[in-house]
Each structure stands twice: as C-alpha cells, then as structure tokens.
Tab-separated table of C-alpha atoms and ligand atoms in Angstrom:
chain	number	residue	atom	x	y	z
A	1	MET	CA	11.928	-11.724	23.992
A	2	LYS	CA	13.108	-13.782	21.011
A	3	LEU	CA	11.058	-13.216	17.892
A	4	VAL	CA	11.074	-14.725	14.418
A	5	VAL	CA	9.846	-13.022	11.270
A	6	ILE	CA	9.093	-15.172	8.237
A	7	GLY	CA	8.871	-13.181	5.002
A	8	CYS	CA	11.126	-10.151	4.525
A	9	GLY	CA	8.894	-7.949	2.377
A	10	TYR	CA	7.384	-4.587	3.373
A	11	VAL	CA	5.568	-5.955	6.412
A	12	GLY	CA	8.270	-8.391	7.546
A	13	LEU	CA	11.112	-5.871	7.374
A	14	VAL	CA	9.166	-3.138	9.128
A	15	THR	CA	7.939	-5.578	11.806
A	16	GLY	CA	11.397	-7.080	12.328
A	17	GLY	CA	13.244	-3.755	12.293
A	18	CYS	CA	10.810	-1.927	14.568
A	19	LEU	CA	10.452	-4.772	17.084
A	20	ALA	CA	14.258	-4.976	17.248
A	21	ALA	CA	14.276	-1.205	17.922
A	22	ALA	CA	11.890	-2.054	20.781
A	23	ARG	CA	14.749	-4.178	22.211
A	24	HIS	CA	13.545	-7.612	21.186
A	25	GLU	CA	15.913	-10.094	19.589
A	26	VAL	CA	14.701	-10.795	16.060
A	27	VAL	CA	15.724	-13.380	13.475
A	28	ALA	CA	14.225	-12.809	10.029
A	29	THR	CA	14.109	-15.306	7.190
A	30	ASP	CA	12.757	-15.465	3.649
A	31	ASN	CA	12.675	-18.208	1.014
A	32	ASP	CA	14.138	-15.738	-1.490
A	33	ALA	CA	17.867	-16.295	-0.937
A	34	SER	CA	18.851	-13.263	-3.026
A	35	LYS	CA	16.741	-11.020	-0.789
A	36	ILE	CA	18.472	-12.375	2.315
A	37	ALA	CA	21.898	-11.903	0.671
A	38	THR	CA	20.990	-8.263	-0.084
A	39	LEU	CA	19.879	-7.730	3.517
A	40	GLN	CA	22.975	-9.429	4.914
A	41	ALA	CA	25.071	-7.104	2.752
A	42	GLY	CA	23.376	-4.157	4.491
A	43	ARG	CA	21.087	-3.135	1.641
A	44	ILE	CA	17.290	-2.909	1.689
A	45	PRO	CA	15.579	-4.478	-1.344
A	46	ILE	CA	12.613	-2.085	-1.231
A	47	TYR	CA	12.208	1.654	-0.918
A	48	GLU	CA	10.465	2.628	2.302
A	49	PRO	CA	11.452	5.867	4.057
A	50	HIS	CA	13.504	5.307	7.266
A	51	LEU	CA	13.488	1.519	6.931
A	52	ASP	CA	17.208	1.459	6.114
A	53	GLU	CA	18.006	3.413	9.295
A	54	VAL	CA	15.828	1.157	11.473
A	55	VAL	CA	17.324	-2.030	10.056
A	56	ALA	CA	20.912	-0.754	10.186
A	57	ALA	CA	20.548	0.398	13.812
A	58	ALA	CA	19.002	-2.935	14.848
A	59	ARG	CA	21.793	-4.886	13.167
A	60	ARG	CA	24.478	-2.686	14.726
A	61	ALA	CA	22.920	-3.336	18.135
A	62	GLY	CA	23.073	-7.072	17.393
A	63	ARG	CA	19.317	-7.446	17.785
A	64	LEU	CA	18.393	-8.266	14.183
A	65	ARG	CA	19.882	-10.914	11.934
A	66	PHE	CA	18.858	-12.311	8.565
A	67	THR	CA	19.196	-15.963	7.583
A	68	THR	CA	18.176	-18.334	4.813
A	69	ASP	CA	18.109	-21.131	7.367
A	70	ALA	CA	14.406	-21.070	8.200
A	71	GLY	CA	14.745	-24.086	10.525
A	72	ASP	CA	17.367	-22.309	12.604
A	73	ALA	CA	15.239	-19.166	12.677
A	74	ILE	CA	12.146	-21.084	13.799
A	75	ARG	CA	14.018	-22.889	16.564
A	76	SER	CA	15.531	-19.648	17.851
A	77	GLY	CA	12.311	-17.838	18.809
A	78	ASP	CA	9.255	-18.065	21.036
A	79	VAL	CA	6.916	-15.987	18.901
A	80	ILE	CA	6.859	-16.384	15.123
A	81	PHE	CA	5.348	-13.654	12.924
A	82	ILE	CA	4.184	-14.896	9.528
A	83	CYS	CA	4.607	-11.979	7.092
A	84	VAL	CA	4.484	-13.771	3.740
A	85	GLY	CA	2.428	-12.573	0.771
A	86	THR	CA	-1.239	-13.510	0.297
A	87	PRO	CA	-1.768	-12.492	-3.342
A	88	PRO	CA	-5.117	-12.809	-5.124
A	89	ARG	CA	-5.973	-15.867	-7.199
A	90	ALA	CA	-7.765	-15.359	-10.523
A	91	THR	CA	-11.065	-15.768	-8.637
A	92	GLY	CA	-10.185	-12.961	-6.213
A	93	GLU	CA	-9.783	-15.457	-3.369
A	94	ALA	CA	-6.635	-14.991	-1.252
A	95	ASP	CA	-3.862	-17.426	-2.169
A	96	LEU	CA	-2.852	-18.876	1.192
A	97	SER	CA	-0.276	-21.330	-0.137
A	98	ALA	CA	2.656	-19.390	1.363
A	99	ILE	CA	0.939	-19.448	4.781
A	100	ASP	CA	0.373	-23.189	4.418
A	101	ASN	CA	4.037	-23.753	3.411
A	102	VAL	CA	5.235	-21.811	6.422
A	103	ALA	CA	2.864	-23.696	8.761
A	104	ARG	CA	4.273	-27.020	7.590
A	105	LEU	CA	7.814	-25.731	7.934
A	106	ILE	CA	7.215	-24.523	11.492
A	107	ALA	CA	5.614	-27.853	12.418
A	108	ALA	CA	8.595	-29.746	11.036
A	109	GLU	CA	11.361	-27.550	12.456
A	110	ALA	CA	10.077	-26.494	15.911
A	111	ARG	CA	11.639	-28.185	18.939
A	112	SER	CA	9.750	-26.196	21.595
A	113	PRO	CA	6.230	-24.665	21.885
A	114	LYS	CA	5.622	-21.603	19.720
A	115	LEU	CA	3.115	-18.832	19.390
A	116	VAL	CA	2.502	-18.506	15.659
A	117	VAL	CA	1.124	-15.078	14.717
A	118	GLU	CA	-0.591	-14.239	11.428
A	119	LYS	CA	0.564	-10.784	10.428
A	120	SER	CA	-0.167	-11.315	6.757
A	121	THR	CA	-3.677	-10.243	5.768
A	122	VAL	CA	-5.808	-13.382	5.683
A	123	PRO	CA	-9.522	-14.176	5.464
A	124	ALA	CA	-11.429	-14.941	8.649
A	125	GLN	CA	-11.059	-18.574	9.717
A	126	THR	CA	-7.462	-18.812	8.498
A	127	GLY	CA	-6.363	-18.972	12.156
A	128	GLN	CA	-8.397	-22.128	12.600
A	129	ASN	CA	-6.853	-23.741	9.521
A	130	LEU	CA	-3.380	-22.594	10.514
A	131	LYS	CA	-3.730	-24.191	13.937
A	132	ARG	CA	-4.976	-27.424	12.378
A	133	ALA	CA	-2.062	-27.517	9.904
A	134	LEU	CA	0.494	-26.893	12.665
A	135	ASN	CA	-0.915	-29.663	14.825
A	136	VAL	CA	-1.455	-32.155	12.002
A	137	TYR	CA	2.060	-31.716	10.593
A	138	GLY	CA	3.644	-31.376	14.031
A	139	HIS	CA	1.904	-34.405	15.585
A	140	SER	CA	5.084	-36.482	15.895
A	141	SER	CA	6.812	-33.848	18.067
A	142	GLY	CA	3.887	-33.644	20.503
A	143	LEU	CA	4.520	-29.875	20.752
A	144	HIS	CA	1.784	-27.361	21.471
A	145	PHE	CA	1.303	-24.543	18.984
A	146	ASP	CA	-0.700	-21.484	19.893
A	147	VAL	CA	-2.045	-19.285	17.105
A	148	ALA	CA	-2.858	-15.562	17.137
A	149	SER	CA	-3.882	-12.934	14.615
A	150	ASN	CA	-2.140	-9.571	14.675
A	151	PRO	CA	-3.242	-7.692	11.549
A	152	GLU	CA	-0.895	-5.028	10.281
A	153	PHE	CA	-2.250	-1.563	9.495
A	154	LEU	CA	0.955	0.104	8.251
A	155	ARG	CA	0.775	2.162	5.080
A	156	GLU	CA	3.598	1.972	2.574
A	157	GLY	CA	5.417	5.286	2.448
A	158	THR	CA	4.871	5.930	6.182
A	159	ALA	CA	5.259	2.340	7.383
A	160	VAL	CA	7.958	2.924	10.013
A	161	GLY	CA	6.031	5.774	11.655
A	162	ASP	CA	2.821	3.757	11.484
A	163	PHE	CA	4.452	0.816	13.254
A	164	PHE	CA	6.075	2.936	15.963
A	165	HIS	CA	3.065	5.186	16.491
A	166	PRO	CA	-0.029	3.122	15.657
A	167	ASP	CA	-3.634	4.193	16.354
A	168	ARG	CA	-4.343	0.712	17.605
A	169	ILE	CA	-2.720	-2.677	17.986
A	170	VAL	CA	-5.133	-5.527	17.418
A	171	VAL	CA	-4.399	-9.014	18.677
A	172	GLY	CA	-6.781	-11.902	18.220
A	173	VAL	CA	-6.004	-14.686	20.679
A	174	GLU	CA	-7.473	-17.900	22.064
A	175	GLY	CA	-5.971	-17.912	25.531
A	176	VAL	CA	-4.263	-15.930	28.274
A	177	GLU	CA	-0.733	-17.082	27.427
A	178	ALA	CA	-0.901	-15.730	23.860
A	179	ASP	CA	-2.394	-12.508	25.248
A	180	ARG	CA	0.498	-12.232	27.747
A	181	GLN	CA	3.180	-12.895	25.120
A	182	LEU	CA	1.808	-10.357	22.663
A	183	ARG	CA	1.426	-7.741	25.398
A	184	GLU	CA	5.102	-8.294	26.181
A	185	VAL	CA	6.036	-7.963	22.491
A	186	TYR	CA	4.149	-4.671	22.111
A	187	GLU	CA	4.700	-3.209	25.560
A	188	PRO	CA	7.648	-1.013	24.397
A	189	ILE	CA	5.562	0.321	21.501
A	190	VAL	CA	2.525	1.023	23.707
A	191	GLU	CA	4.684	2.647	26.385
A	192	GLY	CA	6.867	4.560	23.897
A	193	ARG	CA	10.073	2.786	25.012
A	194	PHE	CA	11.926	2.182	21.757
A	195	GLU	CA	14.609	3.840	19.684
A	196	CYS	CA	12.571	5.979	17.308
A	197	VAL	CA	14.491	6.952	14.186
A	198	LEU	CA	11.789	9.456	13.305
A	199	HIS	CA	12.141	11.401	16.552
A	200	PRO	CA	15.733	11.013	17.816
A	201	ASN	CA	15.145	13.788	20.366
A	202	GLY	CA	12.036	12.170	21.779
A	203	CYS	CA	8.654	11.362	20.275
A	204	PRO	CA	5.915	13.994	20.570
A	205	GLN	CA	3.532	13.376	23.444
A	206	SER	CA	0.435	11.628	22.194
A	207	ALA	CA	-2.163	9.244	23.495
A	208	LYS	CA	-1.018	5.645	23.944
A	209	PRO	CA	-2.243	3.363	21.182
A	210	GLU	CA	-5.198	1.158	22.099
A	211	PHE	CA	-4.149	-2.463	22.634
A	212	LEU	CA	-7.255	-4.342	21.570
A	213	VAL	CA	-7.597	-8.014	22.434
A	214	THR	CA	-10.221	-9.866	20.419
A	215	THR	CA	-11.027	-13.351	19.206
A	216	ILE	CA	-8.991	-14.558	16.242
A	217	PRO	CA	-11.889	-14.333	13.717
A	218	SER	CA	-12.646	-10.768	14.904
A	219	ALA	CA	-9.012	-9.713	14.403
A	220	GLU	CA	-9.010	-11.250	10.923
A	221	LEU	CA	-12.288	-9.517	10.097
A	222	ILE	CA	-11.092	-6.153	11.467
A	223	LYS	CA	-8.334	-5.973	8.834
A	224	HIS	CA	-10.540	-6.839	5.857
A	225	ALA	CA	-13.427	-4.717	7.157
A	226	SER	CA	-11.123	-1.701	7.617
A	227	ASN	CA	-9.492	-1.898	4.200
A	228	SER	CA	-12.815	-2.515	2.479
A	229	PHE	CA	-14.329	0.503	4.195
A	230	LEU	CA	-11.468	2.691	2.968
A	231	ALA	CA	-12.056	1.364	-0.545
A	232	LEU	CA	-15.761	2.225	-0.230
A	233	LYS	CA	-14.893	5.783	0.779
A	234	ILE	CA	-12.626	6.274	-2.229
A	235	SER	CA	-15.193	4.881	-4.664
A	236	TYR	CA	-17.867	7.077	-3.080
A	237	ALA	CA	-15.707	10.167	-3.594
A	238	ASN	CA	-15.130	9.113	-7.196
A	239	VAL	CA	-18.861	8.893	-7.921
A	240	ILE	CA	-19.306	12.334	-6.322
A	241	SER	CA	-16.506	13.505	-8.626
A	242	ASP	CA	-18.404	12.243	-11.697
A	243	LEU	CA	-21.530	14.028	-10.439
A	244	CYS	CA	-19.517	17.230	-10.018
A	245	GLU	CA	-18.362	17.012	-13.624
A	246	ARG	CA	-21.958	16.633	-14.835
A	247	LEU	CA	-23.536	19.148	-12.462
A	248	GLY	CA	-20.837	21.777	-12.164
A	249	GLY	CA	-19.681	21.271	-8.562
A	250	ASN	CA	-16.101	20.997	-7.370
A	251	VAL	CA	-15.376	17.631	-5.746
A	252	GLU	CA	-12.705	19.115	-3.488
A	253	GLU	CA	-15.158	21.607	-2.021
A	254	VAL	CA	-17.740	18.883	-1.534
A	255	THR	CA	-15.449	16.274	0.054
A	256	ARG	CA	-13.682	18.840	2.236
A	257	ALA	CA	-16.984	19.915	3.728
A	258	MET	CA	-18.052	16.288	4.122
A	259	GLY	CA	-14.796	15.395	5.837
A	260	LEU	CA	-15.186	18.113	8.456
A	261	ASP	CA	-18.073	16.105	9.856
A	262	PRO	CA	-16.367	13.889	12.474
A	263	ARG	CA	-18.775	11.087	11.631
A	264	ILE	CA	-17.282	11.025	8.112
A	265	GLY	CA	-13.678	12.245	8.502
A	266	PRO	CA	-11.464	13.736	5.776
A	267	GLN	CA	-9.279	10.744	4.918
A	268	PHE	CA	-9.749	8.600	1.816
A	269	LEU	CA	-12.205	10.998	0.189
A	270	LYS	CA	-9.811	11.998	-2.566
A	271	ALA	CA	-11.257	11.678	-6.042
A	272	GLY	CA	-9.070	10.601	-8.941
A	273	LEU	CA	-7.812	7.482	-10.648
A	274	GLY	CA	-8.903	5.194	-7.810
A	275	PHE	CA	-7.117	2.895	-5.424
A	276	GLY	CA	-4.337	0.432	-6.184
A	277	GLY	CA	-1.416	-1.231	-4.445
A	278	PHE	CA	-0.919	-4.600	-2.818
A	279	CYS	CA	-3.612	-4.176	-0.154
A	280	LEU	CA	-6.896	-2.494	-1.031
A	281	PRO	CA	-7.634	-4.162	-4.402
A	282	LYS	CA	-6.733	-7.669	-3.260
A	283	ASP	CA	-8.252	-7.344	0.197
A	284	ILE	CA	-11.575	-6.122	-1.171
A	285	GLN	CA	-11.613	-9.035	-3.640
A	286	ALA	CA	-10.792	-11.532	-0.919
A	287	PHE	CA	-13.533	-10.088	1.316
A	288	ILE	CA	-16.108	-10.305	-1.490
A	289	HIS	CA	-15.075	-13.890	-2.126
A	290	LEU	CA	-15.275	-14.755	1.571
A	291	ALA	CA	-18.765	-13.250	1.852
A	292	GLU	CA	-19.896	-15.235	-1.198
A	293	GLN	CA	-18.505	-18.443	0.262
A	294	VAL	CA	-20.594	-18.054	3.403
A	295	GLY	CA	-23.711	-16.833	1.572
A	296	VAL	CA	-23.638	-13.179	2.642
A	297	ASP	CA	-24.647	-10.592	0.040
A	298	PHE	CA	-21.879	-7.990	-0.170
A	299	SER	CA	-22.969	-6.314	-3.439
A	300	LEU	CA	-22.042	-3.016	-1.773
A	301	LEU	CA	-18.380	-3.957	-1.957
A	302	LYS	CA	-18.674	-5.379	-5.475
A	303	GLU	CA	-19.995	-2.013	-6.581
A	304	ALA	CA	-17.050	-0.203	-4.949
A	305	GLU	CA	-14.685	-2.469	-6.850
A	306	ARG	CA	-16.547	-1.970	-10.147
A	307	ILE	CA	-16.473	1.809	-9.683
A	308	ASN	CA	-12.741	1.619	-9.028
A	309	ARG	CA	-12.079	-0.391	-12.194
A	310	GLN	CA	-14.144	2.141	-14.170
A	311	ARG	CA	-11.790	4.962	-13.200
A	312	ILE	CA	-9.301	3.829	-15.824
A	313	GLU	CA	-12.023	3.986	-18.485
A	314	ARG	CA	-12.994	7.453	-17.240
A	315	LEU	CA	-9.385	8.521	-17.790
A	316	MET	CA	-9.286	6.888	-21.217
A	317	GLU	CA	-12.431	8.836	-22.176
A	318	LYS	CA	-10.650	12.042	-21.209
A	319	VAL	CA	-7.540	11.027	-23.175
A	320	ARG	CA	-9.626	10.316	-26.280
A	321	ASN	CA	-11.695	13.490	-25.904
A	322	HIS	CA	-8.594	15.642	-25.724
A	323	LEU	CA	-6.307	13.858	-28.166
A	324	TRP	CA	-8.954	12.695	-30.652
A	325	VAL	CA	-6.643	10.027	-32.109
A	326	VAL	CA	-4.474	8.278	-29.519
A	327	LYS	CA	-2.457	6.153	-31.954
A	328	ASP	CA	1.114	7.396	-32.423
A	329	LYS	CA	0.708	10.187	-29.853
A	330	GLN	CA	3.671	10.722	-27.509
A	331	ILE	CA	2.323	10.504	-23.976
A	332	ALA	CA	4.423	11.302	-20.898
A	333	LEU	CA	3.555	9.599	-17.619
A	334	LEU	CA	4.451	11.296	-14.364
A	335	GLY	CA	4.430	8.562	-11.721
A	336	LEU	CA	4.313	4.767	-11.730
A	337	ALA	CA	4.156	3.759	-8.050
A	338	PHE	CA	0.672	3.190	-6.652
A	339	LYS	CA	1.231	6.127	-4.312
A	340	PRO	CA	4.058	8.510	-3.371
A	341	PHE	CA	6.995	7.490	-1.138
A	342	THR	CA	7.067	3.884	-2.280
A	343	ASP	CA	8.590	1.933	-5.158
A	344	ASP	CA	5.672	-0.513	-5.042
A	345	ILE	CA	3.859	-0.879	-8.344
A	346	ARG	CA	1.850	-3.990	-7.483
A	347	LEU	CA	-1.695	-3.401	-8.784
A	348	ALA	CA	-0.805	0.249	-9.361
A	349	PRO	CA	-3.372	2.052	-11.562
A	350	ALA	CA	-0.434	3.297	-13.686
A	351	LEU	CA	0.149	-0.259	-14.950
A	352	GLU	CA	-3.391	-0.549	-16.292
A	353	VAL	CA	-3.118	2.942	-17.810
A	354	ILE	CA	0.054	1.841	-19.632
A	355	ARG	CA	-1.656	-1.322	-20.915
A	356	ARG	CA	-4.667	0.630	-22.161
A	357	LEU	CA	-2.635	3.383	-23.830
A	358	GLN	CA	-0.329	0.850	-25.481
A	359	ALA	CA	-3.361	-1.090	-26.741
A	360	GLU	CA	-4.528	2.124	-28.447
A	361	GLY	CA	-1.108	2.616	-30.052
A	362	ALA	CA	0.255	5.498	-27.953
A	363	LYS	CA	4.020	5.930	-27.576
A	364	LEU	CA	4.885	6.134	-23.908
A	365	ARG	CA	7.647	7.644	-21.837
A	366	ALA	CA	7.562	7.622	-18.051
A	367	THR	CA	9.274	8.778	-14.906
A	368	ASP	CA	9.015	8.060	-11.185
A	369	PRO	CA	11.382	8.916	-8.323
A	370	GLN	CA	11.592	5.270	-7.158
A	371	ALA	CA	9.665	2.841	-9.330
A	372	ILE	CA	11.311	3.019	-12.773
A	373	GLU	CA	13.250	-0.246	-12.498
A	374	ARG	CA	10.237	-2.209	-11.297
A	375	ALA	CA	8.117	-0.817	-14.158
A	376	ARG	CA	10.849	-1.496	-16.717
A	377	ALA	CA	10.758	-5.184	-15.783
A	378	ILE	CA	7.077	-5.315	-16.810
A	379	PHE	CA	7.017	-2.815	-19.681
A	380	PRO	CA	10.469	-2.806	-21.323
A	381	ASP	CA	9.072	-0.977	-24.372
A	382	VAL	CA	8.210	2.216	-22.452
A	383	ILE	CA	10.974	4.862	-22.528
A	384	TYR	CA	12.039	5.745	-18.983
A	385	ASN	CA	13.929	8.771	-17.780
A	386	ALA	CA	14.532	9.967	-14.236
A	387	ASP	CA	14.259	13.541	-15.493
A	388	PRO	CA	10.606	14.677	-15.815
A	389	TYR	CA	11.596	17.483	-18.221
A	390	GLU	CA	13.100	14.895	-20.580
A	391	ILE	CA	9.916	12.839	-20.671
A	392	ALA	CA	7.872	15.985	-21.297
A	393	ARG	CA	10.006	16.937	-24.314
A	394	GLY	CA	7.902	16.756	-27.481
A	395	ALA	CA	4.961	15.083	-25.687
A	396	ASP	CA	1.399	15.487	-26.945
A	397	ALA	CA	0.027	14.959	-23.445
A	398	LEU	CA	1.297	14.496	-19.924
A	399	LEU	CA	-0.580	12.343	-17.418
A	400	VAL	CA	0.009	12.805	-13.681
A	401	LEU	CA	-0.478	9.292	-12.275
A	402	THR	CA	1.182	9.505	-8.832
A	403	GLU	CA	1.122	12.632	-6.666
A	404	TRP	CA	4.800	12.683	-5.642
A	405	PRO	CA	5.393	16.094	-3.993
A	406	GLN	CA	8.443	16.715	-6.184
A	407	PHE	CA	6.178	16.668	-9.234
A	408	LYS	CA	4.200	19.524	-7.765
A	409	GLN	CA	7.439	21.501	-7.341
A	410	LEU	CA	8.466	21.126	-11.006
A	411	ASP	CA	9.050	24.219	-13.096
A	412	TRP	CA	5.764	23.861	-14.947
A	413	SER	CA	6.509	26.753	-17.297
A	414	ARG	CA	9.538	24.749	-18.427
A	415	ILE	CA	7.357	21.646	-18.850
A	416	HIS	CA	5.053	23.825	-20.969
A	417	ARG	CA	7.964	24.859	-23.178
A	418	GLU	CA	9.141	21.259	-23.576
A	419	MET	CA	5.796	19.793	-24.653
A	420	ALA	CA	4.630	19.644	-28.279
A	421	ARG	CA	1.110	20.223	-26.992
A	422	PRO	CA	0.750	21.512	-23.423
A	423	LEU	CA	-2.009	19.139	-22.371
A	424	VAL	CA	-1.952	17.900	-18.767
A	425	LEU	CA	-4.385	15.271	-17.451
A	426	ASP	CA	-3.981	15.302	-13.708
A	427	THR	CA	-5.524	12.061	-12.453
A	428	ARG	CA	-4.598	12.811	-8.834
A	429	ASN	CA	-5.937	16.402	-8.668
A	430	MET	CA	-2.414	17.384	-7.621
A	431	LEU	CA	-2.137	20.727	-9.410
A	432	ASP	CA	-4.165	23.893	-9.169
A	433	PRO	CA	-6.423	24.199	-12.230
A	434	LEU	CA	-6.357	27.996	-12.346
A	435	THR	CA	-2.565	28.231	-12.092
A	436	MET	CA	-2.215	25.646	-14.839
A	437	LYS	CA	-4.641	27.517	-17.040
A	438	LEU	CA	-2.837	30.819	-16.441
A	439	GLN	CA	0.410	29.116	-17.484
A	440	GLY	CA	-1.224	28.253	-20.786
A	441	PHE	CA	-1.894	24.560	-20.261
A	442	GLU	CA	-4.890	22.667	-21.483
A	443	TYR	CA	-5.619	21.113	-18.130
A	444	ASP	CA	-8.081	18.495	-16.961
A	445	SER	CA	-8.502	16.639	-13.687
A	446	PHE	CA	-11.281	14.719	-11.916
A	447	GLY	CA	-14.406	16.445	-10.607
A	448	ARG	CA	-13.099	19.996	-10.889
A	449	PRO	CA	-14.768	21.632	-13.872
A	450	GLU	CA	-12.749	24.676	-14.898
A	451	ALA	CA	-15.486	27.217	-14.205
A	452	ASN	CA	-15.733	26.135	-10.597
A	453	ALA	CA	-11.995	26.036	-10.172
A	454	SER	CA	-11.780	29.684	-11.203
A	455	VAL	CA	-14.576	30.675	-8.843
A	456	THR	CA	-12.837	28.808	-5.983
A	457	ALA	CA	-9.530	30.497	-6.614
A	458	GLU	CA	-11.091	33.945	-6.887
A	459	SER	CA	-13.218	33.523	-3.791
A	460	SER	CA	-10.354	32.253	-1.642
A	461	ARG	CA	-8.253	35.385	-2.246
B	501	LIG	N1	2.424	-3.922	1.976
B	501	LIG	C1	1.570	-3.389	2.839
B	501	LIG	O1	1.363	-2.157	2.876
B	501	LIG	C2	0.813	-4.244	3.796
B	501	LIG	C3	0.164	-3.647	4.887
B	501	LIG	C4	-0.535	-4.460	5.777
B	501	LIG	C5	-0.629	-5.827	5.539
B	501	LIG	N2	-0.026	-6.377	4.447
B	501	LIG	C6	-0.131	-7.829	4.263
B	501	LIG	O2	1.070	-8.428	4.724
B	501	LIG	C7	1.428	-9.541	3.884
B	501	LIG	C8	2.809	-9.327	3.301
B	501	LIG	O3	2.770	-8.151	2.484
B	501	LIG	P1	4.098	-7.510	1.892
B	501	LIG	O4	3.708	-6.279	1.173
B	501	LIG	O5	5.141	-7.467	2.950
B	501	LIG	O6	4.479	-8.638	0.825
B	501	LIG	P2	5.871	-8.854	0.082
B	501	LIG	O7	5.541	-9.580	-1.159
B	501	LIG	O8	6.613	-7.573	0.024
B	501	LIG	O9	6.675	-9.807	1.077
B	501	LIG	C9	6.384	-11.142	1.268
B	501	LIG	C10	7.701	-11.871	1.488
B	501	LIG	O10	7.418	-13.212	1.855
B	501	LIG	C11	8.387	-14.045	1.239
B	501	LIG	N3	7.855	-15.405	1.193
B	501	LIG	C12	6.853	-15.894	0.412
B	501	LIG	N4	6.660	-17.194	0.684
B	501	LIG	C13	7.531	-17.529	1.655
B	501	LIG	C14	7.813	-18.720	2.343
B	501	LIG	N5	7.140	-19.839	2.087
B	501	LIG	N6	8.802	-18.735	3.263
B	501	LIG	C15	9.481	-17.592	3.531
B	501	LIG	N7	9.274	-16.425	2.903
B	501	LIG	C16	8.297	-16.399	1.982
B	501	LIG	C17	8.614	-13.414	-0.119
B	501	LIG	O11	9.845	-13.811	-0.694
B	501	LIG	C18	8.580	-11.927	0.241
B	501	LIG	O12	9.868	-11.444	0.535
B	501	LIG	C19	0.305	-9.653	2.858
B	501	LIG	O13	-0.670	-10.529	3.348
B	501	LIG	C20	-0.258	-8.235	2.812
B	501	LIG	O14	-1.594	-8.222	2.415
B	501	LIG	C21	0.711	-5.628	3.592
C-alpha cells in the first residue's frame, strides 16, 4: 500500500519508518527543508533509540523516501497520515493551524481520492472540521476525501518498540472503506509480519494488539482521555508524596502497594518533579479548554495541572531550605530532557527549574547525555559539559532532574569529592537515600523522609 506521512518529527518518522518496515511504500514530507535535507543525507534530526536503524533499513529497501515536494508526496499515496505538531496556544487551546495548512495543501494537490488520517493529537471534532476543509478547498476537483482518526500512543524513548508492539491500535472511521484501508495498513503490525529491529531473531510471543474501530470523535477523545488520566495519576502520587513528607511515610512504599492492585496498576505513580514533555502538559490543557468550550466542568483536571505546576515551587522550597541564600550559588543540573532516552526538552520541567534558579541569581552548569545542544539554544548562559564530574566540580548543590540510568551508575564518591558542598536534591527519586547518606551526602528527594528510608533499607536486608 502507498502511504504518505506529512510532518517528519517524532511521530512522523516513527510512523513512516515502522510502516515501511511493515512493507508499505512510504513517502514522507515536511515543510522544514533543512530537516528533509538531513534525512536525505541519512541522518536523523532527533534522538530516538533504534529510529536510525529503522529508517536506514527502510531506505535501503527502497520503501521510504523523503521529499520537500509535498504535492508529489500527496499525489503518490492512497492514505495520508498527518503527523504535524499541535502546540498549545497561550490559552491552552490546541493550535490546529498546521493541520489546517496541510488540509488545504492536500485539497489543492490531490488528483485521486484519499483517506486522510489524523495521527497528530487533536481535540474531538477536529475530524469534522478537517473533512469540511478538505471538501471546501477541494471542491473544484470533485474528489472524495475520507477522514479517519488514528491517535498515536508511542512514548518518546521507546517509540519504535511502542509502534511495533502496541497494546492497542485505535482507528476512528466513518465508513467501511476507511476501516478496510486502515486494517490493511496495520495488518502486518497486528500479525507480527514486519522487520523488527528490536528483535532481529524474532519477536517474543505475545498477545496480538487489539485493533479497535470506533467513531472519529471517540478515537479523538480516547487519546486526550488517556493522556489526561496519566497526568491525574502522576499528580495524585505527588500529593501522596507531600503527605508522606508531613506524616512520615515513604511514598515509594505507598505507591508500590497501591500499584499492586490491578485496578490501579503501578505505572505513572512515580512522585517527583511532575510531568513534562510535548504531550501530557499540552494535551491536558487542550482537554480542559475543550471541556470549557462545551460547558463541561473538568475542575478535576485543572487541579491535576495546578498540582503539577506546584512541583517546581516545591523544589524551590527545598533549594532555599538547604542553601539558605540561592544567589551566587553554583548549582549543577543532572539532566535536561523531559525524560530519559530522548533529546526532547519541550515543556521539560528542567527548563522551568533553570528559569527559576536564574531568577534567584544562581550560577548554573548542566549536563545531559542527549539534550545539551537543544538546551544551549534556549539558555546560552548556562555552562554545559558532557562530563557530569566536571559540572559537579565546586558545586554547592547538585539537582537530579532527569533519571538517565547512566547518572545512577556514576561514581558518587567521586561526585562527593568534586563538590564544594555535597548536597544532592534528587527530584526523580533516582538514588537510594541510605546509600547517599552513608557516602556523606546531604540528600533530599520527594516523599522519602530520611527516617523512613533508613527503616526501609534495614528491613529489606
Ligand atoms: N512526541 C510524542 O511523543 C507524541 C506521541 C503521540 C502523539 N503525539 C502528537 O503527534 C503530533 C506530532 O508530534 P511530534 O512530537 O512528532 O512533533 P514534532 O514537532 O517533532 O514534529 C512535527 C513536524 O511537523 C512539521 N510540520 C509542521 N507544519 C507542517 C506543515 N504545514 N507541513 C509539513 N510539515 C509540517 C514540523 O516541521 C515538524 O517536523 C502532535 O500532535 C503530538 O501531540 C506526539
């Protein structure tokens, strides 16, 4: 089947690369010519584990090509996946201008009927507006455009595995033909017939993913409802963490026990600095805005967002409590990306931490395995070094902001020797409090008062 991907960001590249590995012919385009030039030169403009292998293999097999000629791309395929960004406006509402631009482009360039699929995350009822735009702007051609919603659930850092081995594939359609086409697109994924770079010797046996066919508004709602629920879980864990600090519990003990209940589940109950990234914060805002527009009270979600924003202030309180005066203190930041295994810093909590610390006059140095260059473009006045020991040298405090596994493996006794004051504020609860204390650190994290941490460690021996 001939497929088109419009927008070569995280979602577009993973979708294009993985569907080409599933033996479809894919043409991918982007309005950023420099991005296409990079891709044509065989480089990947983002860091996402295994994406380079998937894209290179698909190009070698002649099943994936990149072009700046969007018209040519549109004319070459039957099914067009829209993967452009839907960033938040100042009001929180999703900015759908890129979707609208692409709709008008498709209407103008198509010479045969197309199934146009929303893969970008969009508010419910976008499908309706997309269909109207395609037909209004394509009226002179007399072509029929079908629209479908196929929300993407991949997680940055594990995106390739998530696409190849999803829990579910959701398609919102209006008719049988769109249903048929999307079944054909995903059949190799559902049946496990694709070239999996993660498991070259064969994928482990697991249940087939559910292929769920819904209405378009349901599919659109499923994505926002899922992400918002995950955000709720994180904010809930963070309030429990605050309670633990006041009442003497250990948030990890509490959330672990909660998560063993299958009705709750262990995921997204990690207390810390809160959620960030290009999905959860903007999707929750867009969902709140959508609910307001249609007169539904979603204060529950507003509260989750407020709690999340407060996490930065909770950290700042800890910084002030420990350092007393923040001005002129040398503070080392371990981690910039919004989570490990990505170079994505969009809406990363680390950015707000930098802003707040700079506003209080701290002197900052930072490291991250992948995100230094992206952070440098926003904060040129921070000192960056790829070597964590260098950023620790002479520091008055070290803040763990992203739980990259390599940070856990550092020689912490060496970090201790390098620091002017061995104070570690671990905002991701990555390190063991007792071990840190035994190594002589002043150590603080979220929801794990020291007394409890010691009891836990003793009792687990
Ligand atoms: N990043 C994720 O983890 C993730 C997961 C699921 C869903 N989503 C959703 O998918 C969408 C894309 O996210 P992303 O992270 O890939 O964004 P991104 O910013 O990495 O990529 C978007 C791409 O679209 C291109 N683009 C913008 N306007 C265009 C136009 N008019 N014509 C052609 N190309 C255009 C941009 O140049 C960019 O390369 C968003 O709606 C996002 O919410 C993202």
